[in-house]
Every structure is written in structure tokens, then in C-alpha cells.
């Protein structure tokens, strides 16, 4: 059978989706940007596509083997990745909620972690009571776009592919025959796949200087490939006052919020940190503490704790509609890797366009608080500020030991308070285990309860009152 079957598009489809999605072959049929009346476009063109029943991709079996039966017997490891498409209500900053769309009840969706060469078996289930269909487009795959066809409520769909390229890759809902893809993704239907290099990660070289006999020279320091890992996914929310998706605001790039792993300012201090540092839960150590309070449960903000002189690896993905100028206030990005190739070393900021990811390796040299930001001021002030705390900058070790919170001085506060679960990817090649993980993230109460029942996570809202009792007694 000839597998090179042509794609059939309608002119309207190409006009809207453009070359960004399907490649430069179709650029000539795009509507030039300046000819569009932005205020009308979202209504008229989308309505036209809606009336013709959506965009139907006809491109069966392109170039790679995607048959699950064949791939299951290919002597490769098969990793199952099961997702459900669920519309749920989730909180936003300021005490309101919004109408979120999720993979498996959480934003971002579950992180898939595999090794280069593994077979991914993706199964998407849409519950019968779900209000709309959904699809899943995984950028780690190299298969016909027809695999990403939407699935109706009450149905299940599956596809398989070999994760051939190492790196970090977005996955996202493809809407209902591409209708509403923007709404579904920007309302929460996105996540990442981490594909570890089959030969493992490289050791990290950090360049410093030293003085020897009055002469300054380069001092190269090498760190093992094993690293403490975090994931940071940037996106925006475009919402009406009622918490519904605002397509008009999206077309004009007027975002309501900038989110990291689904939340604005989700990784800033909370009352536990106030208590530890100021001795009072109500004395804020950070200007904005929007998720501060036991009633926030899994949404209670948390900090990211690392040790000094430790290899830290960050998986960063831009899921959104705006560029991300990734920078860590007070640090230098020791290495930037994309596509399993080093792109830069010792750089201050690295730019991620939409649907682009990178792996950042770095070492936090001195004890202190460091803010990872999108160095776009509009993004920083609408939520893209994430605080890392390295070592023991507040000199808390003696107090924590004396009060019996920890038996001996620790290299990071993670040993006393843990790290937030949603910022930590599943373990892979060269991962250093975190001391403890707290239930944290934009997830439904159901998902949080399941995590608590698993016994693998700490419920911070139950721990904080105990720690407070110990510290104030
Ligand atoms: Cu969807």
C-alpha cells in the first residue's frame, strides 16, 4: 500500500490554522495578517469552520510505523500513557474560579517520562458525561496528524509511536476536529513528555575563576549527570469576568493571567515560611502571598528548595501564546540544551517561543532566594515569578534542630518541608530523589485525595499546624 496519501484541506482551514501547524507548504494560502480585522476574525472565521463541521484531516498512516500491535512486538519497552479529557471548575487567584479543561483533572496534565527509543502507547478516554470531545497531539511523536483526531464523549482512542528524539516535548488537546483548539489548550489541556537520552544525560561543566600565586585563571568544575529536577510550564489565561474563555482577548494577546504549571504565583512563600522566618504566620516575607492559608489545601503556595553546589535540572516548556524570556534573578543558566544539543552555556536569559522547550542545568552557588521569571514585565507582574530557595539562607537549621523538626542540620529546607509535587517530574535517568513531595497544583479535590490515599505525598495543610505547634511551644 502506498503510505504517502495526500492531505486534504479546505481553504478556510488553512487560512485559520496557517503554516505554524502544518508546515510551510501551505503558507501561500494564508490570509496576510494586516488584512484581518482582529475584532471580527474570531467570530466570522471560526463560525464558518463550525458550520462546515470542523476541519477534517485526511492523512492516514504517513511515514512511520504507528500500529500498536506491531510496535508492541518490536522488542522495545512499551510505556502506557492514559489520559482522560475532563471539563472542571478550578480556582484562579483572587478567590474566583474558571471553567477549565483538563487532561485527567489537573493543569498541566500528567507528565510522561520515557527513554529515547521507547514505544509510547497513548490512550485518550472521554467520559460519557463530558460536555465536549477532545484530542491529543503529542509533539514527541512523528506520526500522521490523523492520529490526533478528536474523540467523542463516551469513546476511547489510542495511538502508538516510538519516542525517537530526546528532549522535552509539549502535548496538547487538538480540539474537536481542530475547532476550539485554542480554547482547550489555553483553558488547561496541555502537558509535557520528557524523553531521556538513551545514553543518559551529560555531566555538567561550570566555569568559575580562581586565583593562584596572584594570577586569575579559569577554574572548571564538573558535576555528575545526576540532578535534582523540576518542571516549569508557562502559559496564559484569557478569561471573561465570569471565568469563561475569551477568544477575543486571545486574538489580541490581552491575557488575563500568566501561569506557571497552571497557577499564578504558585511558588511563593506561604504561612509556614512566614512562621519559620518571621515567627508569625501573618507577617508576610514576600510582597504577594495570594495562595497563603490552610483553606487553599493543594493550592497553598510552596517554594522550591534546592541545595547549594547541587546539579539542578529544569525542564521548561512554553505552552502559551507569548514568548518566554526565561531568567533566574541572581543566577546564570550554566547550560541550555534543546534537542539533546547544547545551545548555550553561562547565559543570562534564554528565549522560548510558543510550543518550545529546553532543559536548563545550573548550580545555585550561594545560599539565598532566587526568582525564576519570564523577564517580560507584563508576565512577571501577572504571575510568572517562581521562587527557589537554596541552602539555609535564613539560618534556620539551629532552630529546626532544637525544636525537633529535623534531627540534624540539613542542606536544604526540602528535608523539613518537602517540594511541591506539580513542579517535580517523574523520576528518570540521572534523577536525584527529592526528600519529600507535597500535594500541590491546580488539580481537582478528587485528584488531590487520590494522591493523599497513595501515601507517597505529604498534605501540607495537615503538616503546617503541627510544625506551627512545635515551633511556638
Ligand atoms: Cu480538548
CSV table of C-alpha atoms and ligand atoms in Angstrom, one decimal:
chain,number,residue,atom,x,y,z
A,1,UNK,CA,0.0,0.0,0.0
A,2,UNK,CA,1.2,3.5,-0.8
A,3,UNK,CA,1.5,5.2,2.5
A,4,UNK,CA,2.1,8.6,1.0
A,5,UNK,CA,-1.5,9.7,0.9
A,6,UNK,CA,-2.1,13.3,0.4
A,7,UNK,CA,-3.7,15.7,2.9
A,8,UNK,CA,-7.0,17.3,2.0
A,9,UNK,CA,-7.7,20.7,3.5
A,10,UNK,CA,-10.3,23.3,2.9
A,11,UNK,CA,-9.2,26.9,2.2
A,12,UNK,CA,-10.8,28.1,5.3
A,13,UNK,CA,-8.9,25.6,7.4
A,14,UNK,CA,-5.6,26.7,6.1
A,15,UNK,CA,-6.5,30.3,6.4
A,16,UNK,CA,-7.1,29.9,10.1
A,17,UNK,CA,-4.6,27.3,11.2
A,18,UNK,CA,-1.8,28.7,9.0
A,19,UNK,CA,1.7,27.4,8.4
A,20,UNK,CA,2.6,27.2,12.0
A,21,UNK,CA,0.7,24.0,12.4
A,22,UNK,CA,1.1,22.2,9.2
A,23,UNK,CA,4.3,23.4,7.6
A,24,UNK,CA,5.5,26.0,5.1
A,25,UNK,CA,3.9,24.2,2.1
A,26,UNK,CA,0.7,26.0,2.8
A,27,UNK,CA,1.9,29.4,3.6
A,28,UNK,CA,0.7,30.8,0.2
A,29,UNK,CA,-2.9,30.3,1.2
A,30,UNK,CA,-2.7,32.1,4.5
A,31,UNK,CA,-4.5,35.4,4.9
A,32,UNK,CA,-2.0,38.1,5.4
A,33,UNK,CA,-2.0,39.4,9.0
A,34,UNK,CA,-2.7,43.0,8.0
A,35,UNK,CA,-5.8,42.2,6.1
A,36,UNK,CA,-7.6,40.8,9.1
A,37,UNK,CA,-9.9,42.7,11.3
A,38,UNK,CA,-8.9,41.2,14.5
A,39,UNK,CA,-12.2,42.0,16.2
A,40,UNK,CA,-14.2,40.2,13.6
A,41,UNK,CA,-11.9,37.4,12.8
A,42,UNK,CA,-12.6,35.3,15.9
A,43,UNK,CA,-16.3,35.4,15.3
A,44,UNK,CA,-16.6,35.1,11.5
A,45,UNK,CA,-13.9,32.5,10.5
A,46,UNK,CA,-14.5,30.3,13.5
A,47,UNK,CA,-18.2,30.3,12.8
A,48,UNK,CA,-17.6,29.3,9.2
A,49,UNK,CA,-15.5,26.4,10.3
A,50,UNK,CA,-18.1,25.4,12.8
A,51,UNK,CA,-20.8,25.4,10.1
A,52,UNK,CA,-18.9,23.1,7.9
A,53,UNK,CA,-18.4,20.6,10.7
A,54,UNK,CA,-14.8,21.4,11.7
A,55,UNK,CA,-11.5,20.6,10.0
A,56,UNK,CA,-11.1,17.1,8.8
A,57,UNK,CA,-7.6,15.9,8.3
A,58,UNK,CA,-7.4,13.0,5.8
A,59,UNK,CA,-3.9,11.7,6.1
A,60,UNK,CA,-3.8,8.1,7.2
A,61,UNK,CA,-0.5,6.3,8.0
A,62,UNK,CA,2.1,8.7,6.9
A,63,UNK,CA,5.7,7.6,7.1
A,64,UNK,CA,6.4,6.0,10.5
A,65,UNK,CA,5.1,2.7,12.0
A,66,UNK,CA,2.2,3.6,14.3
A,67,UNK,CA,0.5,0.2,14.6
A,68,UNK,CA,0.3,-0.6,18.3
A,69,UNK,CA,0.3,-4.3,17.6
A,70,UNK,CA,3.5,-4.2,15.5
A,71,UNK,CA,5.2,-1.8,17.9
A,72,UNK,CA,4.3,-3.9,20.9
A,73,UNK,CA,6.3,-6.8,19.4
A,74,UNK,CA,9.3,-4.6,18.4
A,75,UNK,CA,11.5,-5.6,21.4
A,76,UNK,CA,11.2,-2.0,22.6
A,77,UNK,CA,9.9,-1.0,26.0
A,78,UNK,CA,6.2,0.0,25.7
A,79,UNK,CA,5.1,2.8,28.1
A,80,UNK,CA,1.4,3.3,28.5
A,81,UNK,CA,0.1,6.8,28.8
A,82,UNK,CA,-3.5,7.0,29.8
A,83,UNK,CA,-5.4,10.3,29.8
A,84,UNK,CA,-9.0,11.4,30.3
A,85,UNK,CA,-10.5,14.6,28.9
A,86,UNK,CA,-12.4,16.4,31.6
A,87,UNK,CA,-14.0,19.9,31.9
A,88,UNK,CA,-13.9,21.0,35.5
A,89,UNK,CA,-14.0,24.2,37.6
A,90,UNK,CA,-10.7,25.3,39.1
A,91,UNK,CA,-9.6,28.2,41.2
A,92,UNK,CA,-7.8,31.3,40.0
A,93,UNK,CA,-6.1,34.0,42.0
A,94,UNK,CA,-8.4,36.3,43.8
A,95,UNK,CA,-10.8,33.7,45.1
A,96,UNK,CA,-12.8,33.1,41.9
A,97,UNK,CA,-12.9,30.0,39.7
A,98,UNK,CA,-12.7,29.5,35.9
A,99,UNK,CA,-14.1,26.9,33.5
A,100,UNK,CA,-11.0,24.7,33.0
A,101,UNK,CA,-10.5,21.9,30.5
A,102,UNK,CA,-8.0,19.3,31.7
A,103,UNK,CA,-6.3,16.1,31.0
A,104,UNK,CA,-7.1,13.9,34.0
A,105,UNK,CA,-8.4,16.6,36.3
A,106,UNK,CA,-5.2,18.6,36.5
A,107,UNK,CA,-3.4,21.5,34.9
A,108,UNK,CA,-0.9,20.8,33.4
A,109,UNK,CA,-1.7,17.2,32.5
A,110,UNK,CA,0.4,14.4,33.9
A,111,UNK,CA,4.0,14.4,32.8
A,112,UNK,CA,5.1,11.4,30.6
A,113,UNK,CA,8.7,10.3,31.1
A,114,UNK,CA,10.3,7.7,28.8
A,115,UNK,CA,13.7,6.9,27.4
A,116,UNK,CA,14.6,7.6,23.9
A,117,UNK,CA,13.6,4.6,21.7
A,118,UNK,CA,10.7,3.5,23.9
A,119,UNK,CA,7.2,3.0,22.4
A,120,UNK,CA,4.6,5.3,23.8
A,121,UNK,CA,1.1,3.9,23.8
A,122,UNK,CA,-1.2,6.9,24.3
A,123,UNK,CA,-4.9,6.2,25.2
A,124,UNK,CA,-7.3,9.1,25.5
A,125,UNK,CA,-10.7,8.4,27.1
A,126,UNK,CA,-13.5,10.9,27.1
A,127,UNK,CA,-16.1,10.2,29.8
A,128,UNK,CA,-19.7,9.8,28.6
A,129,UNK,CA,-20.8,12.8,30.7
A,130,UNK,CA,-18.1,15.2,29.3
A,131,UNK,CA,-19.5,18.2,27.6
A,132,UNK,CA,-17.2,18.1,24.5
A,133,UNK,CA,-14.8,15.9,22.6
A,134,UNK,CA,-11.1,16.2,22.9
A,135,UNK,CA,-7.9,15.1,21.1
A,136,UNK,CA,-4.3,14.8,22.0
A,137,UNK,CA,-1.4,16.0,19.8
A,138,UNK,CA,2.0,14.8,21.2
A,139,UNK,CA,5.0,16.7,19.8
A,140,UNK,CA,7.3,13.9,20.9
A,141,UNK,CA,5.7,11.8,18.1
A,142,UNK,CA,6.4,11.7,14.4
A,143,UNK,CA,3.2,10.3,13.0
A,144,UNK,CA,0.3,11.3,10.8
A,145,UNK,CA,-1.7,14.1,12.2
A,146,UNK,CA,-4.8,12.0,11.7
A,147,UNK,CA,-3.8,10.2,14.9
A,148,UNK,CA,-4.7,13.4,16.8
A,149,UNK,CA,-8.3,13.2,15.6
A,150,UNK,CA,-10.8,14.2,18.3
A,151,UNK,CA,-12.5,11.6,20.4
A,152,UNK,CA,-16.2,11.9,21.2
A,153,UNK,CA,-17.7,11.7,24.7
A,154,UNK,CA,-18.1,8.1,25.8
A,155,UNK,CA,-15.3,6.9,23.4
A,156,UNK,CA,-11.7,6.0,23.7
A,157,UNK,CA,-8.9,6.4,21.1
A,158,UNK,CA,-5.3,5.1,21.0
A,159,UNK,CA,-2.1,5.5,19.0
A,160,UNK,CA,1.4,4.4,19.4
A,161,UNK,CA,4.7,5.9,18.4
A,162,UNK,CA,8.4,5.5,19.0
A,163,UNK,CA,9.9,8.4,21.0
A,164,UNK,CA,12.9,8.8,18.7
A,165,UNK,CA,14.1,12.2,19.8
A,166,UNK,CA,15.4,13.0,23.3
A,167,UNK,CA,14.3,16.2,25.0
A,168,UNK,CA,11.2,17.9,26.4
A,169,UNK,CA,8.0,18.0,24.2
A,170,UNK,CA,4.6,19.5,24.6
A,171,UNK,CA,1.4,17.6,24.2
A,172,UNK,CA,-1.9,19.4,23.9
A,173,UNK,CA,-5.6,19.0,23.1
A,174,UNK,CA,-6.3,19.3,19.4
A,175,UNK,CA,-9.9,20.5,20.0
A,176,UNK,CA,-12.9,19.0,18.2
A,177,UNK,CA,-11.7,18.4,14.7
A,178,UNK,CA,-9.5,21.4,15.5
A,179,UNK,CA,-12.4,23.6,16.4
A,180,UNK,CA,-11.7,25.3,19.8
A,181,UNK,CA,-8.2,24.0,20.0
A,182,UNK,CA,-7.1,27.5,21.3
A,183,UNK,CA,-9.8,27.3,23.9
A,184,UNK,CA,-9.0,23.8,25.1
A,185,UNK,CA,-5.2,24.4,25.3
A,186,UNK,CA,-5.4,27.8,26.9
A,187,UNK,CA,-8.0,26.5,29.4
A,188,UNK,CA,-5.6,23.9,30.6
A,189,UNK,CA,-5.3,20.9,28.2
A,190,UNK,CA,-1.5,20.7,27.9
A,191,UNK,CA,1.4,18.9,29.4
A,192,UNK,CA,4.9,17.6,28.6
A,193,UNK,CA,6.7,14.4,27.6
A,194,UNK,CA,10.3,14.1,28.8
A,195,UNK,CA,12.3,11.8,26.6
A,196,UNK,CA,15.6,10.9,28.4
A,197,UNK,CA,18.6,10.4,26.1
A,198,UNK,CA,19.2,6.6,25.7
A,199,UNK,CA,22.8,7.1,26.9
A,200,UNK,CA,21.8,9.3,29.8
A,201,UNK,CA,22.4,13.0,30.5
A,202,UNK,CA,25.8,14.6,30.2
A,203,UNK,CA,27.8,15.7,33.2
A,204,UNK,CA,27.7,19.5,33.8
A,205,UNK,CA,30.7,21.8,33.5
A,206,UNK,CA,30.5,25.1,35.3
A,207,UNK,CA,33.2,27.7,34.6
A,208,UNK,CA,34.5,29.8,37.5
A,209,UNK,CA,37.8,31.5,38.2
A,210,UNK,CA,40.5,31.0,40.7
A,211,UNK,CA,43.5,33.0,41.9
A,212,UNK,CA,46.8,31.2,42.0
A,213,UNK,CA,50.0,32.9,43.0
A,214,UNK,CA,48.4,36.3,42.3
A,215,UNK,CA,47.1,35.2,38.9
A,216,UNK,CA,43.5,34.8,37.9
A,217,UNK,CA,42.6,31.8,35.8
A,218,UNK,CA,39.7,29.7,34.7
A,219,UNK,CA,38.6,27.1,37.1
A,220,UNK,CA,36.4,24.4,35.5
A,221,UNK,CA,34.2,22.4,37.9
A,222,UNK,CA,32.4,19.2,36.8
A,223,UNK,CA,29.2,17.9,38.3
A,224,UNK,CA,27.8,14.3,37.9
A,225,UNK,CA,24.9,13.9,35.4
A,226,UNK,CA,22.6,13.1,38.3
A,227,UNK,CA,20.5,16.1,39.2
A,228,UNK,CA,17.6,17.3,41.3
A,229,UNK,CA,14.8,18.0,38.8
A,230,UNK,CA,11.9,20.4,38.4
A,231,UNK,CA,9.4,21.2,35.6
A,232,UNK,CA,8.1,24.6,34.8
A,233,UNK,CA,5.4,25.1,32.2
A,234,UNK,CA,4.4,28.7,31.1
A,235,UNK,CA,1.0,29.6,29.8
A,236,UNK,CA,-1.6,32.3,29.8
A,237,UNK,CA,-5.3,32.5,30.7
A,238,UNK,CA,-7.7,34.6,28.6
A,239,UNK,CA,-10.9,34.9,30.6
A,240,UNK,CA,-14.1,36.9,30.8
A,241,UNK,CA,-15.3,38.2,34.2
A,242,UNK,CA,-17.4,35.0,34.6
A,243,UNK,CA,-14.3,32.8,34.2
A,244,UNK,CA,-15.1,31.7,30.6
A,245,UNK,CA,-12.6,31.6,27.8
A,246,UNK,CA,-12.3,34.9,26.0
A,247,UNK,CA,-11.4,34.3,22.3
A,248,UNK,CA,-11.4,38.0,21.5
A,249,UNK,CA,-8.8,38.7,24.2
A,250,UNK,CA,-6.7,35.8,22.9
A,251,UNK,CA,-6.7,37.1,19.3
A,252,UNK,CA,-5.5,40.4,20.7
A,253,UNK,CA,-2.9,38.9,23.0
A,254,UNK,CA,-4.6,40.5,26.0
A,255,UNK,CA,-4.1,37.8,28.6
A,256,UNK,CA,-5.8,37.8,32.0
A,257,UNK,CA,-3.1,35.9,33.8
A,258,UNK,CA,0.3,34.4,33.3
A,259,UNK,CA,0.6,30.9,34.9
A,260,UNK,CA,3.4,28.6,35.7
A,261,UNK,CA,2.3,25.0,36.0
A,262,UNK,CA,-1.3,26.3,35.8
A,263,UNK,CA,-1.1,28.8,38.7
A,264,UNK,CA,-0.2,32.5,39.1
A,265,UNK,CA,2.4,32.9,41.8
A,266,UNK,CA,2.0,29.3,42.8
A,267,UNK,CA,5.6,29.1,44.1
A,268,UNK,CA,5.9,32.0,46.5
A,269,UNK,CA,6.1,31.8,50.4
A,270,UNK,CA,3.1,30.8,52.5
A,271,UNK,CA,2.2,31.0,56.2
A,272,UNK,CA,4.6,28.2,57.1
A,273,UNK,CA,7.5,30.2,55.7
A,274,UNK,CA,6.2,33.3,57.4
A,275,UNK,CA,6.3,31.4,60.7
A,276,UNK,CA,9.7,30.0,60.2
A,277,UNK,CA,11.4,33.2,59.1
A,278,UNK,CA,9.3,35.9,60.9
A,279,UNK,CA,7.9,33.7,63.8
A,280,UNK,CA,4.4,34.7,62.8
A,281,UNK,CA,2.1,33.2,60.1
A,282,UNK,CA,0.6,36.6,59.4
A,283,UNK,CA,3.9,38.5,58.8
A,284,UNK,CA,4.5,38.1,55.1
A,285,UNK,CA,8.1,37.7,54.0
A,286,UNK,CA,7.1,38.2,50.3
A,287,UNK,CA,5.0,41.1,48.9
A,288,UNK,CA,2.4,38.9,47.3
A,289,UNK,CA,1.2,35.8,49.0
A,290,UNK,CA,-2.0,35.1,47.2
A,291,UNK,CA,-2.3,31.4,48.0
A,292,UNK,CA,-1.5,31.8,51.7
A,293,UNK,CA,-3.9,30.0,54.0
A,294,UNK,CA,-4.7,26.4,55.1
A,295,UNK,CA,-8.1,26.6,53.3
A,296,UNK,CA,-6.2,26.6,50.0
A,297,UNK,CA,-5.1,23.0,50.6
A,298,UNK,CA,-3.5,21.7,47.4
A,299,UNK,CA,-3.4,25.3,46.1
A,300,UNK,CA,-1.4,26.7,49.1
A,301,UNK,CA,1.7,28.2,47.5
A,302,UNK,CA,5.1,26.5,48.1
A,303,UNK,CA,8.7,27.2,47.5
A,304,UNK,CA,11.2,25.2,45.5
A,305,UNK,CA,14.0,24.0,47.7
A,306,UNK,CA,17.5,23.1,46.5
A,307,UNK,CA,20.9,22.5,47.9
A,308,UNK,CA,23.9,24.7,47.2
A,309,UNK,CA,26.5,23.2,45.0
A,310,UNK,CA,24.0,20.7,43.6
A,311,UNK,CA,23.3,19.9,40.0
A,312,UNK,CA,19.8,21.2,39.3
A,313,UNK,CA,18.0,20.3,36.0
A,314,UNK,CA,14.9,22.3,34.9
A,315,UNK,CA,12.5,21.1,32.2
A,316,UNK,CA,11.0,24.3,30.9
A,317,UNK,CA,8.2,24.5,28.3
A,318,UNK,CA,6.4,27.4,26.8
A,319,UNK,CA,2.8,26.1,26.4
A,320,UNK,CA,1.4,29.5,25.7
A,321,UNK,CA,0.8,32.3,23.2
A,322,UNK,CA,3.5,34.7,24.3
A,323,UNK,CA,7.3,34.4,24.3
A,324,UNK,CA,9.1,33.4,27.5
A,325,UNK,CA,12.3,35.2,28.3
A,326,UNK,CA,13.5,32.7,30.9
A,327,UNK,CA,15.8,34.2,33.5
A,328,UNK,CA,16.6,33.4,37.1
A,329,UNK,CA,17.2,36.5,39.2
A,330,UNK,CA,20.6,36.2,40.9
A,331,UNK,CA,21.8,33.2,38.9
A,332,UNK,CA,23.3,32.4,35.5
A,333,UNK,CA,22.0,29.5,33.4
A,334,UNK,CA,25.0,27.2,33.4
A,335,UNK,CA,23.8,25.2,30.4
A,336,UNK,CA,20.9,25.3,28.0
A,337,UNK,CA,20.0,22.1,26.0
A,338,UNK,CA,17.4,21.8,23.2
A,339,UNK,CA,17.0,18.7,21.0
A,340,UNK,CA,19.7,17.0,23.1
A,341,UNK,CA,22.3,19.5,21.8
A,342,UNK,CA,23.9,22.2,23.9
A,343,UNK,CA,22.6,25.6,22.8
A,344,UNK,CA,24.4,27.9,25.2
A,345,UNK,CA,26.4,28.0,28.4
A,346,UNK,CA,26.7,30.6,31.1
A,347,UNK,CA,23.9,32.7,29.7
A,348,UNK,CA,21.7,35.2,31.5
A,349,UNK,CA,18.4,34.6,29.7
A,350,UNK,CA,17.1,32.2,27.1
A,351,UNK,CA,14.1,32.8,24.8
A,352,UNK,CA,11.4,30.2,24.2
A,353,UNK,CA,8.9,30.8,21.5
A,354,UNK,CA,5.4,29.2,21.7
A,355,UNK,CA,5.5,25.4,21.9
A,356,UNK,CA,9.2,25.4,22.5
A,357,UNK,CA,11.0,23.7,25.4
A,358,UNK,CA,14.5,23.5,26.9
A,359,UNK,CA,16.5,21.8,29.6
A,360,UNK,CA,18.4,24.2,31.9
A,361,UNK,CA,21.2,22.9,34.0
A,362,UNK,CA,22.6,25.0,36.8
A,363,UNK,CA,24.1,25.1,40.2
A,364,UNK,CA,22.9,27.6,42.9
A,365,UNK,CA,26.2,28.8,44.3
A,366,UNK,CA,25.2,30.8,47.3
A,367,UNK,CA,22.5,30.4,50.0
A,368,UNK,CA,19.6,32.6,49.1
A,369,UNK,CA,16.3,33.2,47.4
A,370,UNK,CA,16.2,33.2,43.6
A,371,UNK,CA,13.3,34.1,41.4
A,372,UNK,CA,12.8,32.3,38.0
A,373,UNK,CA,10.8,34.7,35.8
A,374,UNK,CA,9.6,35.3,32.4
A,375,UNK,CA,11.6,38.5,32.1
A,376,UNK,CA,8.7,40.2,30.3
A,377,UNK,CA,7.4,42.6,32.9
A,378,UNK,CA,3.8,42.0,31.9
A,379,UNK,CA,4.4,38.3,32.6
A,380,UNK,CA,6.2,38.8,35.9
A,381,UNK,CA,3.5,41.0,37.4
A,382,UNK,CA,0.7,38.7,36.2
A,383,UNK,CA,2.1,35.6,37.7
A,384,UNK,CA,5.4,34.4,36.2
A,385,UNK,CA,7.6,34.6,39.3
A,386,UNK,CA,8.8,31.3,40.9
A,387,UNK,CA,10.9,31.4,44.0
A,388,UNK,CA,13.8,28.9,44.5
A,389,UNK,CA,15.5,28.8,48.0
A,390,UNK,CA,19.0,27.4,48.0
A,391,UNK,CA,20.6,26.1,51.2
A,392,UNK,CA,19.8,27.7,54.5
A,393,UNK,CA,19.8,31.5,53.8
A,394,UNK,CA,17.6,32.2,56.9
A,395,UNK,CA,19.9,30.4,59.3
A,396,UNK,CA,17.0,28.1,60.4
A,397,UNK,CA,19.0,24.9,61.0
A,398,UNK,CA,19.7,25.5,64.7
A,399,UNK,CA,16.1,26.4,65.4
A,400,UNK,CA,14.7,23.4,63.5
A,401,UNK,CA,17.1,21.0,65.2
A,402,UNK,CA,16.5,22.5,68.7
A,403,UNK,CA,12.7,22.2,68.2
A,404,UNK,CA,12.9,18.7,66.9
A,405,UNK,CA,11.5,19.4,63.4
A,406,UNK,CA,14.7,17.8,62.0
A,407,UNK,CA,17.2,15.6,63.8
A,408,UNK,CA,20.3,17.3,62.3
A,409,UNK,CA,21.2,20.3,60.1
A,410,UNK,CA,20.0,19.9,56.5
A,411,UNK,CA,21.4,21.0,53.1
A,412,UNK,CA,18.0,22.4,52.0
A,413,UNK,CA,14.6,23.1,53.6
A,414,UNK,CA,13.2,20.3,51.4
A,415,UNK,CA,14.3,17.9,54.2
A,416,UNK,CA,11.9,19.7,56.6
A,417,UNK,CA,9.1,20.9,54.2
A,418,UNK,CA,9.4,18.9,51.0
A,419,UNK,CA,8.9,20.2,47.5
A,420,UNK,CA,5.7,20.8,45.6
A,421,UNK,CA,4.6,17.7,43.6
A,422,UNK,CA,3.5,19.5,40.5
A,423,UNK,CA,6.9,21.1,40.0
A,424,UNK,CA,8.7,17.7,40.1
A,425,UNK,CA,8.6,15.4,37.1
A,426,UNK,CA,8.5,11.6,37.4
A,427,UNK,CA,12.0,10.0,38.1
A,428,UNK,CA,14.0,9.2,35.0
A,429,UNK,CA,17.6,8.6,34.0
A,430,UNK,CA,20.0,10.5,36.3
A,431,UNK,CA,17.3,11.8,38.6
A,432,UNK,CA,18.1,12.6,42.3
A,433,UNK,CA,15.2,11.7,44.5
A,434,UNK,CA,13.5,14.6,46.4
A,435,UNK,CA,13.5,14.2,50.2
A,436,UNK,CA,9.6,14.6,50.2
A,437,UNK,CA,6.9,15.8,47.9
A,438,UNK,CA,3.8,17.8,48.9
A,439,UNK,CA,0.5,17.7,47.2
A,440,UNK,CA,0.5,20.9,45.2
A,441,UNK,CA,-1.0,22.1,42.0
A,442,UNK,CA,-4.1,23.1,40.0
A,443,UNK,CA,-5.9,19.9,40.4
A,444,UNK,CA,-9.4,18.8,41.5
A,445,UNK,CA,-10.1,17.7,45.1
A,446,UNK,CA,-10.6,14.2,43.7
A,447,UNK,CA,-7.0,14.1,42.2
A,448,UNK,CA,-5.6,15.5,45.5
A,449,UNK,CA,-7.5,12.9,47.5
A,450,UNK,CA,-6.1,10.1,45.3
A,451,UNK,CA,-2.6,11.4,45.9
A,452,UNK,CA,-3.1,11.6,49.6
A,453,UNK,CA,-4.5,8.0,49.7
A,454,UNK,CA,-1.4,6.7,47.8
A,455,UNK,CA,0.7,7.6,50.8
A,456,UNK,CA,3.5,8.9,48.6
A,457,UNK,CA,2.9,12.6,49.3
A,458,UNK,CA,2.6,14.9,52.3
A,459,UNK,CA,-0.5,17.0,52.8
A,460,UNK,CA,1.0,20.4,53.7
A,461,UNK,CA,-2.3,21.7,55.1
A,462,UNK,CA,-2.1,19.0,57.7
A,463,UNK,CA,1.6,19.4,58.4
A,464,UNK,CA,1.7,23.2,58.9
A,465,UNK,CA,-0.4,23.3,62.0
A,466,UNK,CA,1.8,20.6,63.6
A,467,UNK,CA,5.0,22.4,62.7
A,468,UNK,CA,3.5,25.7,64.0
A,469,UNK,CA,2.6,24.0,67.2
A,470,UNK,CA,6.1,22.6,67.7
A,471,UNK,CA,7.8,25.9,66.8
A,472,UNK,CA,5.6,28.1,69.1
A,473,UNK,CA,5.6,25.7,72.1
B,1,LIG,CU1,-9.9,19.4,24.5
